[in-house]
Coordinates of C-alpha atoms in Angstrom, one line a residue:
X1 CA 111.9 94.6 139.9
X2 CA 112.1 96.1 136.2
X3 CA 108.7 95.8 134.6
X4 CA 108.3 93.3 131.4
X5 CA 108.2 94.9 128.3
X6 CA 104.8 93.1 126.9
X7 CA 105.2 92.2 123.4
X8 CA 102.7 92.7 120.9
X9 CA 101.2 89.5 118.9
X10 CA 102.8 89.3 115.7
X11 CA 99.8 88.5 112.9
X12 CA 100.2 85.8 110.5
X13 CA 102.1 86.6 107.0
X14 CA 99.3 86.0 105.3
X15 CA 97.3 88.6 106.5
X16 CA 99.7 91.5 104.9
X17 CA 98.9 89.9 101.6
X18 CA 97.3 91.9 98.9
X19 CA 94.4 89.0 98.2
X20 CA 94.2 88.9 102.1
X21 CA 93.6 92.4 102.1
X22 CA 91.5 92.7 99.5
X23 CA 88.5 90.3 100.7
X24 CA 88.7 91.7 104.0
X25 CA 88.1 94.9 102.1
X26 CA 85.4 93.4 99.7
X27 CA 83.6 91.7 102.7
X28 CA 83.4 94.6 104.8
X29 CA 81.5 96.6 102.0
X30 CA 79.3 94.0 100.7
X31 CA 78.2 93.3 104.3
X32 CA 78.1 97.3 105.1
X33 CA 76.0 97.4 101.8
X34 CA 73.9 94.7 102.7
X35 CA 72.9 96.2 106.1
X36 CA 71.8 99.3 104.5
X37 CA 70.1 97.8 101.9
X38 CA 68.5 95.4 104.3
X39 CA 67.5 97.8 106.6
X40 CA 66.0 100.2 103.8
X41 CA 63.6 97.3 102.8
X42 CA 63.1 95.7 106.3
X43 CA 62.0 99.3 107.6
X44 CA 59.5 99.9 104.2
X45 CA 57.8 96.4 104.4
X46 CA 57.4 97.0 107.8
X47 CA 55.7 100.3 107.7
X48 CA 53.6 99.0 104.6
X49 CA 52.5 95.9 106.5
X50 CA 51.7 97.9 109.8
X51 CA 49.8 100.7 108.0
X52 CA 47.9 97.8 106.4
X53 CA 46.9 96.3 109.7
X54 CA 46.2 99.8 111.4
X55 CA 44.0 100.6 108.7
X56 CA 42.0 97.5 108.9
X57 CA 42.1 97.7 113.3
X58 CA 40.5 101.0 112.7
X59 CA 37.8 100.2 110.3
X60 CA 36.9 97.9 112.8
X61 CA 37.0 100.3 115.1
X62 CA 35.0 102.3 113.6
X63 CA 32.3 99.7 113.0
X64 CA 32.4 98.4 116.5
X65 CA 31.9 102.0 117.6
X66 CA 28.8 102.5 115.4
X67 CA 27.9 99.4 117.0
X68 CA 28.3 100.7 120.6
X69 CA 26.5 104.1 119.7
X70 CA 23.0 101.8 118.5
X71 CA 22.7 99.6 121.7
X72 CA 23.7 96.9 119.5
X73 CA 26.1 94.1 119.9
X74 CA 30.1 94.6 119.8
X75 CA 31.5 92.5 117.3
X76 CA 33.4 89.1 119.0
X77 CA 37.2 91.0 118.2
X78 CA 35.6 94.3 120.3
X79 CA 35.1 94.6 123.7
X80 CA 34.7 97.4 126.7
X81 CA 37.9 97.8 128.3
X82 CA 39.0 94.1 127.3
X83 CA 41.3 91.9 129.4
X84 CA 45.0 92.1 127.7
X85 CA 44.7 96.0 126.4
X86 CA 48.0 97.5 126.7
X87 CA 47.9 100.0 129.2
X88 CA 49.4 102.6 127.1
X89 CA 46.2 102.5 124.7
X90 CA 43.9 102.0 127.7
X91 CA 45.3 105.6 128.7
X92 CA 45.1 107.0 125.3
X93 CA 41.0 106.0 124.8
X94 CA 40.7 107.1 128.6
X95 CA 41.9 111.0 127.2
X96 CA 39.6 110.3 124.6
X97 CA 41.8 109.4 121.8
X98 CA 42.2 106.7 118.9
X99 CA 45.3 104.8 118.4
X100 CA 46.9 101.6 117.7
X101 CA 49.4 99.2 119.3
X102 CA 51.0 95.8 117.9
X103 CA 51.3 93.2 121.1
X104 CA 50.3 90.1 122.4
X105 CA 47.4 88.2 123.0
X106 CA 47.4 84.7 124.5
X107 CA 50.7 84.6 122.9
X108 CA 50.1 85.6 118.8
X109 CA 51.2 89.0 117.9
X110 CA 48.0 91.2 117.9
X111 CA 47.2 94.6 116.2
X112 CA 45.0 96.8 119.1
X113 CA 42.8 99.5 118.2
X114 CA 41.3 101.5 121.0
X115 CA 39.0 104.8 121.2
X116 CA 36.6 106.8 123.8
X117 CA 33.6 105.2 124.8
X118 CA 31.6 106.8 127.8
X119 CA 34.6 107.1 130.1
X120 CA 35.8 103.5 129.0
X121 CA 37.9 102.1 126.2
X122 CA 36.7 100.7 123.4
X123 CA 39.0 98.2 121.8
X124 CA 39.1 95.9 118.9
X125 CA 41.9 93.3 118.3
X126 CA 43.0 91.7 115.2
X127 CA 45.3 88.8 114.8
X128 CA 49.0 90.5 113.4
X129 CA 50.5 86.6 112.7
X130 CA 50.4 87.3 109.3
X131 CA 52.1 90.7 109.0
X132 CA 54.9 88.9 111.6
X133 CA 55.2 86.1 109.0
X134 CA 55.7 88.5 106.2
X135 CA 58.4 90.6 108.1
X136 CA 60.0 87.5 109.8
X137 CA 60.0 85.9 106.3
X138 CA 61.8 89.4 104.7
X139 CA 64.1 89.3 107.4
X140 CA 65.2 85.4 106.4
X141 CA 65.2 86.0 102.7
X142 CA 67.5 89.5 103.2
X143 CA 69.9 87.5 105.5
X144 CA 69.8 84.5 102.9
X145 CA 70.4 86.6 100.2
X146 CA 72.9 89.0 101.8
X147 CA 74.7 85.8 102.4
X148 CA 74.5 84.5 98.7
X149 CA 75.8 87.9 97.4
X150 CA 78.5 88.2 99.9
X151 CA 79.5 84.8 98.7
X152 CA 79.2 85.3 95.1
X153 CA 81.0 88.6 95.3
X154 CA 83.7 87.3 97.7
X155 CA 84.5 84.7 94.8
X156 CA 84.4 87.2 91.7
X157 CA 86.6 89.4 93.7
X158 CA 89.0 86.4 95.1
X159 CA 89.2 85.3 91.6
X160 CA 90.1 89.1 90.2
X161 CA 92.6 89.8 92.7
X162 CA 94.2 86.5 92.4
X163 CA 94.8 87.2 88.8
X164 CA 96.2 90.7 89.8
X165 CA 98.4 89.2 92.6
X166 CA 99.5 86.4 90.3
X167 CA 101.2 89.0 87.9
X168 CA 102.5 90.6 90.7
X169 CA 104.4 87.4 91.6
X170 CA 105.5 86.5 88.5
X171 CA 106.9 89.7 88.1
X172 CA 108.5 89.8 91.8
X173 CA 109.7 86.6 90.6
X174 CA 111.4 87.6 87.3
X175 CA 113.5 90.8 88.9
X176 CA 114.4 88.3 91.5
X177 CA 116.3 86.1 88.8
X178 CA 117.9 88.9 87.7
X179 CA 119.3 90.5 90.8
X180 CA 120.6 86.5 90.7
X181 CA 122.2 87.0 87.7
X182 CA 119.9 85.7 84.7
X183 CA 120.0 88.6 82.7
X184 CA 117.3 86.5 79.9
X185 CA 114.5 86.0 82.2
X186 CA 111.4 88.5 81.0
X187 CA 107.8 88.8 82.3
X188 CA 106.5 88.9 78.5
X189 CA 103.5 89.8 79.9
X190 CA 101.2 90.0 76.5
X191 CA 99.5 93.0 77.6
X192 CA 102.5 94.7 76.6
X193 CA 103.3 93.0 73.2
X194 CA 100.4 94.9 71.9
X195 CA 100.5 98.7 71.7
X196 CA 96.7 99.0 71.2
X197 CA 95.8 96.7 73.5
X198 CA 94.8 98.8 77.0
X199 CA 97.4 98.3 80.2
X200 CA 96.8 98.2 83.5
X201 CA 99.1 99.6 86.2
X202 CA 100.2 95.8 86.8
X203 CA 101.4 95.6 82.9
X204 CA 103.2 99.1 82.9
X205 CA 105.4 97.8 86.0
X206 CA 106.1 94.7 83.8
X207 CA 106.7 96.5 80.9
X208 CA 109.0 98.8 82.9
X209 CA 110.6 95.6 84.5
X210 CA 111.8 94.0 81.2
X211 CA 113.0 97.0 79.4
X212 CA 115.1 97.8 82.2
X213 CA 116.3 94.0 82.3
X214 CA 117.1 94.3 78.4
X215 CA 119.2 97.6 78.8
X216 CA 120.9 96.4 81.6
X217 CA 121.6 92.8 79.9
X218 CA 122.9 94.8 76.9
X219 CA 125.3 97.2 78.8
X220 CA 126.8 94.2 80.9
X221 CA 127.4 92.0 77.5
X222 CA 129.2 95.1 76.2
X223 CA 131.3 95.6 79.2
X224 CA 132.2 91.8 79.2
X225 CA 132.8 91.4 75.2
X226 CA 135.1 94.9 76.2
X227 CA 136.7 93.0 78.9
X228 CA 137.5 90.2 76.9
X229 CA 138.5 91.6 73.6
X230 CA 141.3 93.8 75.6
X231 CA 142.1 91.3 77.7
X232 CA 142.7 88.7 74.4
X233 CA 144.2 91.1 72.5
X234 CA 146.9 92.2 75.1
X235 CA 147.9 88.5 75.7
X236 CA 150.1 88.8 72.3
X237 CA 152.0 91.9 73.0
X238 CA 152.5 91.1 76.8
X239 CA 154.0 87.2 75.1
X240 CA 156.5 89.2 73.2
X241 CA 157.3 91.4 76.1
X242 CA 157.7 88.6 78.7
X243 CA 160.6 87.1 76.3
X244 CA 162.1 90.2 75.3
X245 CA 162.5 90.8 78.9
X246 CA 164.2 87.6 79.5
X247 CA 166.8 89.0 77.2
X248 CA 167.4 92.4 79.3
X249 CA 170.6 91.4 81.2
X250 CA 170.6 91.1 85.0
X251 CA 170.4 94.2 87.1
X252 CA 167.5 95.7 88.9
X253 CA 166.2 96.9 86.2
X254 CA 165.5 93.9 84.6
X255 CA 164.0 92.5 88.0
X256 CA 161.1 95.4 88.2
X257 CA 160.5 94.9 84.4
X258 CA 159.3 91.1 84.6
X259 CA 158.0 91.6 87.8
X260 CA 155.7 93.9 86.3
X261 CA 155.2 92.0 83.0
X262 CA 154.4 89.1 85.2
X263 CA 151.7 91.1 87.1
X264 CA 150.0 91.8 83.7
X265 CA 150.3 88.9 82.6
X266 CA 148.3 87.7 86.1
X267 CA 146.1 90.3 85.2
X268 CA 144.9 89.3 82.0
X269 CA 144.7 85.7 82.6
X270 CA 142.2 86.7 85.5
X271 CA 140.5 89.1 83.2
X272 CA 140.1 86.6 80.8
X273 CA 138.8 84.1 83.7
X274 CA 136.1 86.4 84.6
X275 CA 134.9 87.0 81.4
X276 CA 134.4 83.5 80.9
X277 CA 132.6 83.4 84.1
X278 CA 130.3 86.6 83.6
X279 CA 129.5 84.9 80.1
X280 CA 127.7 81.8 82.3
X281 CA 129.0 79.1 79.5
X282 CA 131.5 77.2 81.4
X283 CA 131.6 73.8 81.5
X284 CA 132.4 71.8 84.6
X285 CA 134.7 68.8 84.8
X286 CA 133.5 66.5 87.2
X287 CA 135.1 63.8 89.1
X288 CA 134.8 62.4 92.8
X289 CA 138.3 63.8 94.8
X290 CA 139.5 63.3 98.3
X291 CA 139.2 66.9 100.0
X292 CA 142.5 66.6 102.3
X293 CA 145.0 65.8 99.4
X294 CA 143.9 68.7 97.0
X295 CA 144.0 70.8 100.2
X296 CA 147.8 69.5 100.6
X297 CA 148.2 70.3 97.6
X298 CA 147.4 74.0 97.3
X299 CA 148.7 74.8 100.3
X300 CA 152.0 73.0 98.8
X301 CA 151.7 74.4 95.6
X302 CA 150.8 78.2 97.3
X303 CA 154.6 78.3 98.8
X304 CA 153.2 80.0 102.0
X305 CA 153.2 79.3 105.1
X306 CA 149.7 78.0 105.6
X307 CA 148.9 75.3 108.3
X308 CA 146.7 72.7 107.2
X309 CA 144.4 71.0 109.7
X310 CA 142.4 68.1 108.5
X311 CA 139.8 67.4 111.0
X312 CA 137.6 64.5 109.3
X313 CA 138.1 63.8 105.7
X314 CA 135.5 63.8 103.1
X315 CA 134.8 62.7 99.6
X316 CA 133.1 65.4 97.3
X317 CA 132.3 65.2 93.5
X318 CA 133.5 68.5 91.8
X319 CA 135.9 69.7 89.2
X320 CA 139.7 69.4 91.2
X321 CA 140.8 72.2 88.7
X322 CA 138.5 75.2 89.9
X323 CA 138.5 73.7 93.3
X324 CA 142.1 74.0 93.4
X325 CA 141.6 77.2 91.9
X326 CA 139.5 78.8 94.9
X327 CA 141.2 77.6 97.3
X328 CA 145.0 78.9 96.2
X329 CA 142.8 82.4 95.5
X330 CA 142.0 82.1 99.2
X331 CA 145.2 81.6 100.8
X332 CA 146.9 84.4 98.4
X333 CA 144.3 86.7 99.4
X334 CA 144.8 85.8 103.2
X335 CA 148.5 86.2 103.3
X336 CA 148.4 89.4 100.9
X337 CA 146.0 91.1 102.8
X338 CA 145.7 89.5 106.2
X339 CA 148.1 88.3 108.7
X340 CA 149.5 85.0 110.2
X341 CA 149.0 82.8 110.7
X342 CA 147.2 81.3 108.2
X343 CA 145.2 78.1 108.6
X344 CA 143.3 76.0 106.0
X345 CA 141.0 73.5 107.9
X346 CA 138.9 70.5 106.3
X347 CA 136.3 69.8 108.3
X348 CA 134.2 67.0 106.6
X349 CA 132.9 68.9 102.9
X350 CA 133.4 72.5 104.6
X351 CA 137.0 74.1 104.1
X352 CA 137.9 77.2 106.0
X353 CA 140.5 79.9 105.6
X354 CA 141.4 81.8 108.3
X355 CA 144.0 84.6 109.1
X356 CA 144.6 86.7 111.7
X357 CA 144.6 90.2 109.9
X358 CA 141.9 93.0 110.7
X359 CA 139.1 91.0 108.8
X360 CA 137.4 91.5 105.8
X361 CA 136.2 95.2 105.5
X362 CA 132.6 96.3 105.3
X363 CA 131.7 96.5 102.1
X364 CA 132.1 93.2 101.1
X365 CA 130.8 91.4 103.9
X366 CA 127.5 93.8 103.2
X367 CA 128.1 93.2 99.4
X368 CA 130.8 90.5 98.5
X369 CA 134.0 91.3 96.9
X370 CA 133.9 94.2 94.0
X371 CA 136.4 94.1 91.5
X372 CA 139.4 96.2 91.6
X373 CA 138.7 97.7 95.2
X374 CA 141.2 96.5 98.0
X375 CA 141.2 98.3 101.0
X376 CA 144.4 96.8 102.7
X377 CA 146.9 98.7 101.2
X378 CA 148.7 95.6 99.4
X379 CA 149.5 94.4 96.1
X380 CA 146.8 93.1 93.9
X381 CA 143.6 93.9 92.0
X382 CA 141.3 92.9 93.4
X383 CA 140.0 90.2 91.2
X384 CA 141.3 87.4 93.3
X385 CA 137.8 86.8 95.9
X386 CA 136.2 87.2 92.2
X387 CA 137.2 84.6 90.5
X388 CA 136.6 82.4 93.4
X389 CA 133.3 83.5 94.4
X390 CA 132.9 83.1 90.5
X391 CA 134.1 79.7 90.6
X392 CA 132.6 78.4 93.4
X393 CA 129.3 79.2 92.3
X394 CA 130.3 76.9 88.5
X395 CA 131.2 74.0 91.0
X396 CA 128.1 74.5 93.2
X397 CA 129.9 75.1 96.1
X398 CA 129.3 78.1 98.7
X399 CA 131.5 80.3 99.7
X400 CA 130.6 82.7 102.5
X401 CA 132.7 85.6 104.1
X402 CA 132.7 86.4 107.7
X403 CA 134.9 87.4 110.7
X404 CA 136.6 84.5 112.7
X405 CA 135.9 83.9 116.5
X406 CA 138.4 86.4 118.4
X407 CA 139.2 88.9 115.1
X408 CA 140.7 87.6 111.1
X409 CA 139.2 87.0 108.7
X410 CA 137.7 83.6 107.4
X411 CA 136.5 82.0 104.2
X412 CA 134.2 79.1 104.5
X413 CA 133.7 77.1 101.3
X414 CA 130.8 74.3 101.5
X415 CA 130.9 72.0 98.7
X416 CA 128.5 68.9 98.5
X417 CA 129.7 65.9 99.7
X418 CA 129.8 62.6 97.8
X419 CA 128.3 59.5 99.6
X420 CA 129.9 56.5 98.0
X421 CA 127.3 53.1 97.5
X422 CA 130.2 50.9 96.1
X423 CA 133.5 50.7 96.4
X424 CA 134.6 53.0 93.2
X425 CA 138.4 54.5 92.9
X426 CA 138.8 57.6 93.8
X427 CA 140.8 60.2 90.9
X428 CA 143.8 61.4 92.4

């Protein structure tokens, strides 16, 4: 029998926060601090309030003694050799010492004093409740207390770490929205704004945070105006290519020159499209579609051989001109760089496209698709996946890459689903 690997209990997530942390930290101290402190006072009333006593057990002592030594009557608190002397003090007066013992007596605490007398032990007693009362008492207001200020600093503490932590999120928050994309959103944390004002480590971070966004927001708006000012401007002197070509006569030379004026031309349009996309301002067309006929009709439209399989219909409000868009980008991109046979299946609001190819390499299942990076070898640019991760994203769809069950690749596009209350036309 192999022996169970025991697993170790997994703590709350809570507990590896910073305010978690931090009052664990703060209530550790203040209670360490409070021990000491209560200790240091408990031990120096203590020693006050028993010095106080001895001194007074001894001046009784002292007269009972005087007393004893005259033939005269002990005092009611003295005695010889009294019933409840500790026997520690009876053995001290015995070697003809004086000391002094806190005990009972008939159950009240009870200061003992105790010296030589003629081969006995003179004692006196006196009562001790009040010096108990007065340490008990300490002991009670140092707990109370200790308590209180645990308290009280527990809360100043909560409330200054919250307000650390808070910034913290806010800032987690904001580089969050731009690793998704929003390029505007700022901490503006007003620390910053104000060059005389002091900063805090917190502030510095933030400050750090939205600089970097604002370079980075710049660069990417001057890649994309790049993008699409050579992209625009190329669409007029590819136009008066694509018909001076027409006008070359047949041959194959003529054949590879539109065929390659053609694949700029492809490559501009999508240029443009992306920087469209990048710039975050289109606007969607929405209408509520049938998802097997616009499927039918890509695949139609496509002029592959794709199989279409339309397991259970659905009705889905979106724009039928990017959805038709994605999914032709799709099937090109799964007969370019996969293999067959290619299948398109509608299964309710969730369309997959799968092929039969090696699968999607690493990088962009890790990453998604990059632009101009193909790894298969065929024609294209890459830009294809783009777009329609681009456009799925206007229509609030999601598109996720994977690997199909027994090798391929597949696409799966969820899009939301339209539930019908009344009996509305469908657009074609």
């Amino acid at each position: 029998m192999t022996a169970r690997r025991r697993r170790r209990p997994r703590l709350p997530a809570w507990t590896a926060t910073l305010t978690w942390k931090s009052a664990v930290f703060i209530t550790v101290m203040c209670c360490a601090l409070a021990a000491l402190l209560g200790a240091l006072v408990h031990v120096s009333v203590s020693n006050q309030t028993v010095d106080d006593f001895r001194d007074r057990a001894l001046t009784r002592l002292s007269t009972a003694s005087r007393a004893y030594e005259a033939g005269e009557p002990l005092p009611r608190s003295a005695g010889i050799d009294p019933v409840g002397l500790p026997d520690e003090l009876r053995t001290l007066a015995l070697r003809g010492e004086r000391g002094t013992v806190v005990d009972k007596y008939e159950g009240r605490p009870t200061m003992w004093a105790a010296g030589p007398a003629d081969g006995h032990a003179l004692a006196v007693r006196v009562d001790y409740s009040t010096g108990a009362e007065i340490i008990d008492g300490l002991d009670r207001s140092i707990l109370g207390s200790s308590v209180l200020a645990i308290g009280a600093t527990l809360l100043v503490g909560a409330f200054a770490v919250t307000r650390v932590t808070r910034r913290l999120h806010l800032t987690a928050q904001v580089a969050r929205r731009i690793s998704a994309g929003d390029l505007d959103a700022r901490v503006d944390d007003p620390r910053t704004k104000d060059p005389a004002r002091p900063q805090d480590e917190v502030a510095t971070v933030s400050g750090a945070l939205d600089t970097m966004a604002s370079s980075l927001q710049r660069k990417l708006q001057t890649e994309q105006r790049f993008t699409a000012d050579v992209a625009h401007e190329l669409r007029t002197p590819l136009t008066g290519l694509s018909a001076a070509a027409e006008l070359l006569p047949e041959g194959r030379p003529s054949e590879l020159v539109r065929d390659r004026v053609r694949a700029m031309r492809s490559l501009t349009e999508d240029l443009l499209e992306i920087s469209r996309l990048d710039a975050r301002n289109e606007t969607v067309d929405l209408a509520v579609h049938d998802l097997g006929p616009i499927a039918r009709r890509v695949v139609a439209a496509s002029g592959t051989g794709t199989e279409v399989r339309i397991g259970r219909n659905a009705t889905v409000e979106t724009d039928k001109r990017r959805l038709e868009r994605v999914l032709g980008n799709l099937v090109s991109n799964a007969h370019r760089h996969g293999a067959p046979p290619v299948v398109l299946t509608v299964d309710g609001a969730v369309v997959t496209v799968r092929d039969h190819g090696p699968g999607y390499p690493e990088y962009l299942l890790a990453s998604g698709p990059q632009r101009f990076r193909t790894e298969s070898g065929g024609k294209g640019h890459g830009l294809g996946l783009t777009i329609a991760v681009g456009q799925a994203e206007v229509i609030g769809a999601e598109l996720v890459f994977g690997e199909a069950p027994g090798g391929g690749a597949e696409a799966r596009l969820t899009l939301p689903e339209y539930v019908r209350l009344t009996d509305e036309p469908l657009d074609p």
